[in-house]
Amino acid sequence: MLFEPKEINKVHGGVQKLYRFENGRGASVIRHKGSYGFEKGLWELAVLDGGDDIDYHTPITSDVIGHQTEEQIQTLLTEISKL
């Protein structure tokens, strides 16, 4: 399954893609100067709680996940959608 962002924003000279799932969770996927992986054209993902706050207490991660390819992001989005 290919997930499409619900919202795309320009941030810090780069881009943020916001995803929302039926389970109430979400994800913020960013690529801008200062994000983990920006120099290599890679993405950084944060799991979101039911709102816009980062959830640091999930089985997926306790932090943001940087240096991700498009394919790796889609895999993580699948995992978040199943929480």
XYZ file of C-alpha atoms in Angstrom:
83
model
C 0.000 0.000 0.000
C 1.308 3.442 -0.899
C 0.403 6.120 1.631
C -0.260 9.658 0.431
C 0.228 12.668 2.716
C -2.848 14.482 4.012
C -0.908 17.727 4.052
C 2.351 19.075 2.601
C 4.032 22.142 4.105
C 7.140 24.161 3.378
C 9.337 24.299 6.478
C 12.871 25.570 7.049
C 13.630 25.693 3.325
C 12.412 22.141 2.820
C 9.263 20.057 3.020
C 7.095 18.352 5.637
C 4.558 15.666 4.761
C 1.855 14.885 7.331
C 0.093 11.533 7.383
C -2.986 10.540 9.412
C -4.290 7.025 10.025
C -7.615 5.526 11.066
C -6.089 4.394 14.383
C -5.675 8.056 15.365
C -1.902 8.053 14.920
C 0.045 10.063 12.429
C 3.496 10.728 11.070
C 5.532 13.786 10.201
C 8.042 13.156 7.438
C 10.512 15.955 6.818
C 13.471 16.818 4.656
C 15.102 20.188 5.254
C 18.472 21.584 6.186
C 19.072 20.277 9.670
C 16.967 17.103 9.378
C 18.706 13.739 9.684
C 19.653 12.692 6.155
C 19.038 15.982 4.356
C 22.550 16.095 2.905
C 21.900 12.802 1.102
C 18.330 13.594 0.025
C 16.898 11.284 2.694
C 13.911 11.719 5.025
C 13.322 11.948 8.774
C 10.143 10.511 10.332
C 8.434 11.177 13.658
C 5.449 9.209 14.965
C 2.631 11.521 16.037
C 0.103 10.947 18.795
C -3.570 11.703 18.164
C -2.652 15.357 17.587
C 0.450 17.053 16.282
C 2.824 16.064 19.073
C 5.631 13.550 18.630
C 4.969 10.274 20.446
C 8.252 9.110 21.980
C 6.706 5.957 23.455
C 5.834 3.575 20.613
C 7.016 0.085 19.690
C 8.416 1.633 16.496
C 10.766 4.186 18.041
C 11.424 6.335 21.087
C 12.803 9.166 18.951
C 12.729 10.388 15.358
C 14.061 8.078 12.647
C 16.425 9.739 10.209
C 18.265 8.805 7.026
C 15.265 7.037 5.442
C 14.578 6.363 1.762
C 11.091 6.711 0.275
C 10.698 2.920 0.493
C 11.766 2.824 4.137
C 9.308 5.627 4.931
C 6.450 3.656 3.356
C 7.391 0.617 5.473
C 7.372 2.745 8.629
C 4.030 4.291 7.670
C 2.576 0.792 7.330
C 3.838 -0.073 10.820
C 2.350 3.128 12.295
C -1.009 2.467 10.630
C -1.129 -0.902 12.423
C -0.408 0.379 15.956
